């Protein structure tokens, strides 16, 4: 160990000695870059480290070797342009033009093999450590600073560290003599490279800060600066001044002949002697270039010149010295700084000072730190909250999620001044902060606006590849990547085609096809309502005719057209496999077409993925009675999605074998086995598709097409994206209106909870559950058209999993439908608490109780959490609940029809359930059920919503609802919570549908009134029943809400003054007194009183009709 330590000390001493002479760095330049000197000096002050090579980061233009350059002896290519500072776009454009012979003078003449690559290479530092443990500490510090690719290479005797990161860029701009980008595009690329340079500099600063934080107490005192070669050459001690030192005050200029200017500039710049504060100039006669030189550089050149012949040994490595020696350059002072004395040296013109330009990141950092109180320490944690990168979308900058998070540091007063300063530094008018996207399949944005002085909101518009894309960044994620695939869709040969885009989003590929590829029509399927709204607006922004794009909102497995497409896009990651059957069905049966299938594929598995894709598409075609030859004719490698995982797009050609037998044999295409089922599945899909397109909802199996004639449109339900608790309580909760909340943090369940996954969770399969089993999808609680069956939960989930594999090919021929409403462990004594009963599921789902009732599942407002699983196509009877509840959709789509309390009289409620079920809910043949004459008026008052995984529907108490699983199995959890004090509900309620105690008394009075009246002749029942109902509505002041539903046109504001028979008078008085007590004493709030009165009228109307 002693010999190893001694060898380390010897190597370090030798390296530091070479660095003192500005050599010994094993980088390409052979010396330390000026920007890297601070961190190199810092590391070398630690006794356990010394640096072996470094690069501060650079922008370069590199020419690959060609036949001509190899013949000239340049085997490794040529660095046409290199700059360790932000690059000069004009200089790079000029260099490209020169290499291509585009200059007026012909430049260098065009080499037909010329290939130029624009690069940005980040900071890299190589360090030797004295021990493995010390090296590990430094690697950990580097990774904390953002250098995630750092690591150690260890041998028996040496430990070499590499500090590196992934901020890099490499873009070919010329290929085999052909220019790939215009000058403007090249300038834009240089700007991007400079942005990376700024990010690189900021990260290097963080590395220094982190190094000081970890190793600061262990550093040795600084030695003589390695960069002061003049002092080293003279043997001066640090801080001393030699009498023989040259006079270097003033501004110095190296006057160089034009032909040698480029080499000399590169040389003095590499040596760190180029004065970055002044611009280069020219001599009066224009024959020489004036290069600004720092005072230190001037001193070095003076010393070297004074050493005579002995000073020229390194001339080949320093072109400036060689030029001076050969008489092609001269070191002089500028006019204004030269001393005015006899025999003064030659002078050069005064060079103009450069305007200091600070990167936006540096400007923002300086502004942010300047606003902090002096007492606030500028710790690495605080500095880490100042962003060094951002996404600029139009006039809005989207900052990273960690930006300015600390309320203690960035107080309200600081933020009032901070955000305008940040916006000015970034050149934008608005600021937003990114947040983790929702974990459901819709991947909704959770970004929040930070600064929006004129209340524009989150809507932005940005232009890419000739297409304007708009979206609300607080609701929709913007995919700025996949640019090559967007461009490819714009170039694809698809003129006159019909295209189905199954995952349209805001129109990333749809708009490229419509604007540039000349397609005739696109069916754009998208299930995120916020994306749909943006897509519709983007179609208008880009001037797309309405007849060229039909937007279909919902799950593409439900809404996609069948048999119409020449081309189908499946642009979903990590894979789109669940929609492969939908894509096959969408293609034209008689001609086939192309599927563009996206997927994330592990490196080395591409061939297996394409072969599986071919065979499965061929099998899916056979299921639909199509004999197709299927071949992946191209695989586009879009980008690396993750380490060793690549985003691919397979172009799958599907050709009917009768048209392409020779082609199929020639390319080795997978072919469909003999088509099965005699086209029955395809015919069923076509029939269902036409019906659903008109009706706009999924038809349950067996529903007649005549439903169309009676379908009644419904108003949409209000939507709120990521509402705060205060917004929810002030809005839907107070106004007692349904609301769909999106983007809430409810955990990964919306992404993972398929029946198969739920069954795999420990502790789920074994417990026994009670399941509704029926031979019809239209469950009817009043008529009890189902039976209960006890089975292990895993068995039910297996049934639903099998159903999911076969569902999606038209009208399902299954004979059994399943529905589970979970109950408590002891169903006779406690309500359901599904997350407590299945703890494994609780890890994946978070109830948003902070928004819904502002508490937790431990307080009095919470009542129960119910797990609901059902077959696809199943429709649950219309019913109401006496408590508020939130329906959290987790798998599949669900259509929900909601009836306001004012419609209850038209629902003919029996208990809490309505006998109007199945197709009758929407009308049949334009007719409504004659036995329920008031239902049509109730149906006209309904609102409707389609829920998707991750949506949370707030259903206020007393809002009756009809629920239908649209596509495949459905899984949801609904949470009941109390609107009223706990004492106002029956203690033995187990399901959340028992009426409040006061309302129950009123309903009992209604039943009593009906029984008393039933003994009278019909004209008496009609008269006194109407008087009783009218009196209740009048006393509760709900005539306007309920009158139109109960008996349209017959409710007068005053009751007839004819004296009633005594039995009815007693009953009516009792009912009125009970209702008045309920509405004015027991139930606080006008809305609740109205709702209870409506329920009373509904029951009274029902028993009156039956009597």
mmCIF file of N, CA and C in Angstrom, residues 447-518:
data_model
loop_
_atom_site.group_PDB
_atom_site.id
_atom_site.type_symbol
_atom_site.label_atom_id
_atom_site.label_comp_id
_atom_site.label_asym_id
_atom_site.label_seq_id
_atom_site.Cartn_x
_atom_site.Cartn_y
_atom_site.Cartn_z
ATOM 1 N N UNK A 447 -49.569 20.472 -15.013
ATOM 2 C CA UNK A 447 -48.814 21.727 -14.924
ATOM 3 C C UNK A 447 -49.699 22.826 -14.340
ATOM 4 N N UNK A 448 -49.058 23.779 -13.650
ATOM 5 C CA UNK A 448 -49.796 24.889 -13.045
ATOM 6 C C UNK A 448 -49.217 26.201 -13.562
ATOM 7 N N UNK A 449 -50.092 27.166 -13.727
ATOM 8 C CA UNK A 449 -49.644 28.493 -14.153
ATOM 9 C C UNK A 449 -48.988 29.199 -12.966
ATOM 10 N N UNK A 450 -47.813 29.781 -13.206
ATOM 11 C CA UNK A 450 -47.113 30.547 -12.181
ATOM 12 C C UNK A 450 -47.297 32.037 -12.365
ATOM 13 N N UNK A 451 -47.260 32.458 -13.614
ATOM 14 C CA UNK A 451 -47.348 33.894 -13.885
ATOM 15 C C UNK A 451 -48.122 34.095 -15.170
ATOM 16 N N UNK A 452 -49.250 34.747 -15.046
ATOM 17 C CA UNK A 452 -50.144 34.969 -16.182
ATOM 18 C C UNK A 452 -50.807 36.330 -15.982
ATOM 19 N N UNK A 453 -50.071 37.419 -16.230
ATOM 20 C CA UNK A 453 -50.546 38.748 -15.831
ATOM 21 C C UNK A 453 -51.848 39.187 -16.476
ATOM 22 N N UNK A 454 -52.175 38.668 -17.658
ATOM 23 C CA UNK A 454 -53.419 39.098 -18.315
ATOM 24 C C UNK A 454 -54.437 37.961 -18.377
ATOM 25 N N UNK A 455 -54.236 36.924 -17.560
ATOM 26 C CA UNK A 455 -55.196 35.820 -17.432
ATOM 27 C C UNK A 455 -55.518 35.151 -18.763
ATOM 28 N N UNK A 456 -54.474 34.845 -19.510
ATOM 29 C CA UNK A 456 -54.657 34.130 -20.771
ATOM 30 C C UNK A 456 -54.960 32.661 -20.511
ATOM 31 N N UNK A 457 -54.417 32.121 -19.438
ATOM 32 C CA UNK A 457 -54.571 30.701 -19.161
ATOM 33 C C UNK A 457 -53.436 29.905 -19.766
ATOM 34 N N UNK A 458 -53.625 28.595 -19.857
ATOM 35 C CA UNK A 458 -52.549 27.719 -20.310
ATOM 36 C C UNK A 458 -52.541 27.422 -21.790
ATOM 37 N N UNK A 459 -53.424 28.047 -22.576
ATOM 38 C CA UNK A 459 -53.473 27.750 -24.016
ATOM 39 C C UNK A 459 -52.256 28.342 -24.715
ATOM 40 N N UNK A 460 -51.581 27.498 -25.507
ATOM 41 C CA UNK A 460 -50.431 27.972 -26.276
ATOM 42 C C UNK A 460 -50.587 27.497 -27.716
ATOM 43 N N UNK A 461 -49.881 28.154 -28.597
ATOM 44 C CA UNK A 461 -49.817 27.735 -29.988
ATOM 45 C C UNK A 461 -48.370 27.767 -30.439
ATOM 46 N N UNK A 462 -47.930 26.683 -31.054
ATOM 47 C CA UNK A 462 -46.559 26.590 -31.535
ATOM 48 C C UNK A 462 -46.580 25.943 -32.907
ATOM 49 N N UNK A 463 -45.606 26.296 -33.729
ATOM 50 C CA UNK A 463 -45.588 25.812 -35.106
ATOM 51 C C UNK A 463 -44.446 24.839 -35.303
ATOM 52 N N UNK A 464 -44.764 23.685 -35.874
ATOM 53 C CA UNK A 464 -43.771 22.663 -36.174
ATOM 54 C C UNK A 464 -44.048 22.103 -37.553
ATOM 55 N N UNK A 465 -43.016 22.058 -38.393
ATOM 56 C CA UNK A 465 -43.116 21.426 -39.705
ATOM 57 C C UNK A 465 -44.300 21.959 -40.502
ATOM 58 N N UNK A 466 -44.525 23.275 -40.381
ATOM 59 C CA UNK A 466 -45.582 23.904 -41.154
ATOM 60 C C UNK A 466 -46.975 23.728 -40.595
ATOM 61 N N UNK A 467 -47.106 23.172 -39.404
ATOM 62 C CA UNK A 467 -48.410 22.939 -38.779
ATOM 63 C C UNK A 467 -48.463 23.670 -37.448
ATOM 64 N N UNK A 468 -49.577 24.350 -37.188
ATOM 65 C CA UNK A 468 -49.769 25.015 -35.901
ATOM 66 C C UNK A 468 -50.455 24.056 -34.939
ATOM 67 N N UNK A 469 -49.795 23.821 -33.802
ATOM 68 C CA UNK A 469 -50.361 22.979 -32.751
ATOM 69 C C UNK A 469 -50.720 23.865 -31.568
ATOM 70 N N UNK A 470 -51.938 23.728 -31.074
ATOM 71 C CA UNK A 470 -52.377 24.454 -29.894
ATOM 72 C C UNK A 470 -52.868 23.489 -28.837
ATOM 73 N N UNK A 471 -52.692 23.859 -27.586
ATOM 74 C CA UNK A 471 -53.169 23.031 -26.481
ATOM 75 C C UNK A 471 -53.107 23.842 -25.199
ATOM 76 N N UNK A 472 -53.774 23.372 -24.180
ATOM 77 C CA UNK A 472 -53.705 23.952 -22.846
ATOM 78 C C UNK A 472 -52.695 23.139 -22.048
ATOM 79 N N UNK A 473 -51.552 23.740 -21.724
ATOM 80 C CA UNK A 473 -50.474 22.985 -21.069
ATOM 81 C C UNK A 473 -50.860 22.522 -19.673
ATOM 82 N N UNK A 474 -51.888 23.115 -19.071
ATOM 83 C CA UNK A 474 -52.312 22.671 -17.746
ATOM 84 C C UNK A 474 -53.214 21.447 -17.819
ATOM 85 N N UNK A 475 -53.602 21.050 -19.020
ATOM 86 C CA UNK A 475 -54.511 19.919 -19.176
ATOM 87 C C UNK A 475 -53.969 18.816 -20.074
ATOM 88 N N UNK A 476 -53.117 19.189 -21.022
ATOM 89 C CA UNK A 476 -52.655 18.243 -22.035
ATOM 90 C C UNK A 476 -51.140 18.264 -22.091
ATOM 91 N N UNK A 477 -50.535 17.083 -22.159
ATOM 92 C CA UNK A 477 -49.091 16.998 -22.337
ATOM 93 C C UNK A 477 -48.743 17.292 -23.789
ATOM 94 N N UNK A 478 -47.714 18.108 -24.013
ATOM 95 C CA UNK A 478 -47.265 18.385 -25.377
ATOM 96 C C UNK A 478 -46.062 17.510 -25.676
ATOM 97 N N UNK A 479 -46.161 16.737 -26.746
ATOM 98 C CA UNK A 479 -45.064 15.859 -27.150
ATOM 99 C C UNK A 479 -44.198 16.595 -28.158
ATOM 100 N N UNK A 480 -43.109 17.183 -27.665
ATOM 101 C CA UNK A 480 -42.227 17.925 -28.560
ATOM 102 C C UNK A 480 -41.277 17.004 -29.307
ATOM 103 N N UNK A 481 -41.239 15.725 -28.906
ATOM 104 C CA UNK A 481 -40.382 14.772 -29.585
ATOM 105 C C UNK A 481 -41.060 14.188 -30.814
ATOM 106 N N UNK A 482 -40.515 13.094 -31.298
ATOM 107 C CA UNK A 482 -41.064 12.379 -32.454
ATOM 108 C C UNK A 482 -41.134 13.249 -33.701
ATOM 109 N N UNK A 483 -40.252 14.260 -33.775
ATOM 110 C CA UNK A 483 -40.283 15.162 -34.929
ATOM 111 C C UNK A 483 -40.032 14.445 -36.237
ATOM 112 N N UNK A 484 -39.150 13.447 -36.224
ATOM 113 C CA UNK A 484 -38.862 12.732 -37.470
ATOM 114 C C UNK A 484 -40.086 11.960 -37.949
ATOM 115 N N UNK A 485 -40.849 11.399 -37.011
ATOM 116 C CA UNK A 485 -42.035 10.643 -37.411
ATOM 117 C C UNK A 485 -43.142 11.577 -37.888
ATOM 118 N N UNK A 486 -43.276 12.747 -37.256
ATOM 119 C CA UNK A 486 -44.244 13.722 -37.762
ATOM 120 C C UNK A 486 -43.882 14.123 -39.192
ATOM 121 N N UNK A 487 -42.604 14.395 -39.416
ATOM 122 C CA UNK A 487 -42.168 14.781 -40.762
ATOM 123 C C UNK A 487 -42.420 13.648 -41.752
ATOM 124 N N UNK A 488 -42.196 12.411 -41.329
ATOM 125 C CA UNK A 488 -42.413 11.264 -42.221
ATOM 126 C C UNK A 488 -43.880 11.125 -42.602
ATOM 127 N N UNK A 489 -44.773 11.356 -41.642
ATOM 128 C CA UNK A 489 -46.197 11.299 -41.965
ATOM 129 C C UNK A 489 -46.581 12.405 -42.946
ATOM 130 N N UNK A 490 -45.890 13.529 -42.885
ATOM 131 C CA UNK A 490 -46.160 14.588 -43.849
ATOM 132 C C UNK A 490 -45.672 14.265 -45.245
ATOM 133 N N UNK A 491 -44.697 13.330 -45.352
ATOM 134 C CA UNK A 491 -44.128 12.975 -46.667
ATOM 135 C C UNK A 491 -44.685 11.674 -47.226
ATOM 136 N N UNK A 492 -45.461 10.940 -46.427
ATOM 137 C CA UNK A 492 -45.908 9.627 -46.861
ATOM 138 C C UNK A 492 -46.787 9.757 -48.113
ATOM 139 N N UNK A 493 -46.692 8.785 -48.995
ATOM 140 C CA UNK A 493 -47.480 8.813 -50.242
ATOM 141 C C UNK A 493 -48.894 8.331 -49.929
ATOM 142 N N UNK A 494 -49.765 9.266 -49.597
ATOM 143 C CA UNK A 494 -51.113 8.905 -49.157
ATOM 144 C C UNK A 494 -52.182 9.784 -49.798
ATOM 145 N N UNK A 495 -51.877 10.400 -50.924
ATOM 146 C CA UNK A 495 -52.842 11.301 -51.564
ATOM 147 C C UNK A 495 -54.135 10.561 -51.879
ATOM 148 N N UNK A 496 -55.249 11.166 -51.499
ATOM 149 C CA UNK A 496 -56.560 10.603 -51.782
ATOM 150 C C UNK A 496 -56.989 9.480 -50.858
ATOM 151 N N UNK A 497 -56.175 9.128 -49.878
ATOM 152 C CA UNK A 497 -56.498 8.005 -48.995
ATOM 153 C C UNK A 497 -57.437 8.421 -47.863
ATOM 154 N N UNK A 498 -58.086 7.402 -47.285
ATOM 155 C CA UNK A 498 -58.832 7.566 -46.038
ATOM 156 C C UNK A 498 -57.998 6.965 -44.919
ATOM 157 N N UNK A 499 -57.795 7.745 -43.855
ATOM 158 C CA UNK A 499 -56.916 7.338 -42.771
ATOM 159 C C UNK A 499 -57.710 7.296 -41.467
ATOM 160 N N UNK A 500 -57.420 6.306 -40.634
ATOM 161 C CA UNK A 500 -57.969 6.247 -39.280
ATOM 162 C C UNK A 500 -56.804 6.402 -38.312
ATOM 163 N N UNK A 501 -56.837 7.459 -37.499
ATOM 164 C CA UNK A 501 -55.820 7.689 -36.468
ATOM 165 C C UNK A 501 -56.451 7.283 -35.141
ATOM 166 N N UNK A 502 -55.999 6.159 -34.589
ATOM 167 C CA UNK A 502 -56.647 5.610 -33.406
ATOM 168 C C UNK A 502 -56.254 6.332 -32.124
ATOM 169 N N UNK A 503 -55.132 7.048 -32.137
ATOM 170 C CA UNK A 503 -54.681 7.789 -30.949
ATOM 171 C C UNK A 503 -54.289 9.193 -31.408
ATOM 172 N N UNK A 504 -55.275 9.995 -31.753
ATOM 173 C CA UNK A 504 -55.018 11.252 -32.453
ATOM 174 C C UNK A 504 -54.407 12.322 -31.566
ATOM 175 N N UNK A 505 -54.699 12.303 -30.261
ATOM 176 C CA UNK A 505 -54.192 13.373 -29.404
ATOM 177 C C UNK A 505 -54.679 14.727 -29.887
ATOM 178 N N UNK A 506 -53.770 15.699 -29.941
ATOM 179 C CA UNK A 506 -54.137 17.033 -30.424
ATOM 180 C C UNK A 506 -53.932 17.156 -31.926
ATOM 181 N N UNK A 507 -53.583 16.019 -32.569
ATOM 182 C CA UNK A 507 -53.426 16.029 -34.023
ATOM 183 C C UNK A 507 -51.994 15.971 -34.496
ATOM 184 N N UNK A 508 -51.098 15.370 -33.695
ATOM 185 C CA UNK A 508 -49.681 15.347 -34.049
ATOM 186 C C UNK A 508 -49.455 14.800 -35.456
ATOM 187 N N UNK A 509 -50.034 13.644 -35.759
ATOM 188 C CA UNK A 509 -49.857 13.034 -37.074
ATOM 189 C C UNK A 509 -51.028 13.363 -38.000
ATOM 190 N N UNK A 510 -52.216 13.470 -37.442
ATOM 191 C CA UNK A 510 -53.398 13.780 -38.256
ATOM 192 C C UNK A 510 -53.202 15.052 -39.059
ATOM 193 N N UNK A 511 -52.716 16.102 -38.416
ATOM 194 C CA UNK A 511 -52.563 17.389 -39.105
ATOM 195 C C UNK A 511 -51.471 17.340 -40.165
ATOM 196 N N UNK A 512 -50.397 16.589 -39.916
ATOM 197 C CA UNK A 512 -49.357 16.447 -40.941
ATOM 198 C C UNK A 512 -49.920 15.751 -42.181
ATOM 199 N N UNK A 513 -50.735 14.718 -41.968
ATOM 200 C CA UNK A 513 -51.344 14.005 -43.091
ATOM 201 C C UNK A 513 -52.299 14.902 -43.863
ATOM 202 N N UNK A 514 -53.078 15.693 -43.152
ATOM 203 C CA UNK A 514 -54.059 16.559 -43.809
ATOM 204 C C UNK A 514 -53.405 17.728 -44.524
ATOM 205 N N UNK A 515 -52.366 18.315 -43.918
ATOM 206 C CA UNK A 515 -51.735 19.499 -44.499
ATOM 207 C C UNK A 515 -50.742 19.173 -45.606
ATOM 208 N N UNK A 516 -49.988 18.083 -45.449
ATOM 209 C CA UNK A 516 -48.869 17.860 -46.356
ATOM 210 C C UNK A 516 -48.966 16.596 -47.198
ATOM 211 N N UNK A 517 -49.659 15.561 -46.705
ATOM 212 C CA UNK A 517 -49.679 14.294 -47.442
ATOM 213 C C UNK A 517 -50.864 14.180 -48.396
ATOM 214 N N UNK A 518 -51.802 15.126 -48.334
ATOM 215 C CA UNK A 518 -52.908 15.137 -49.279
ATOM 216 C C UNK A 518 -53.938 14.059 -49.086
#
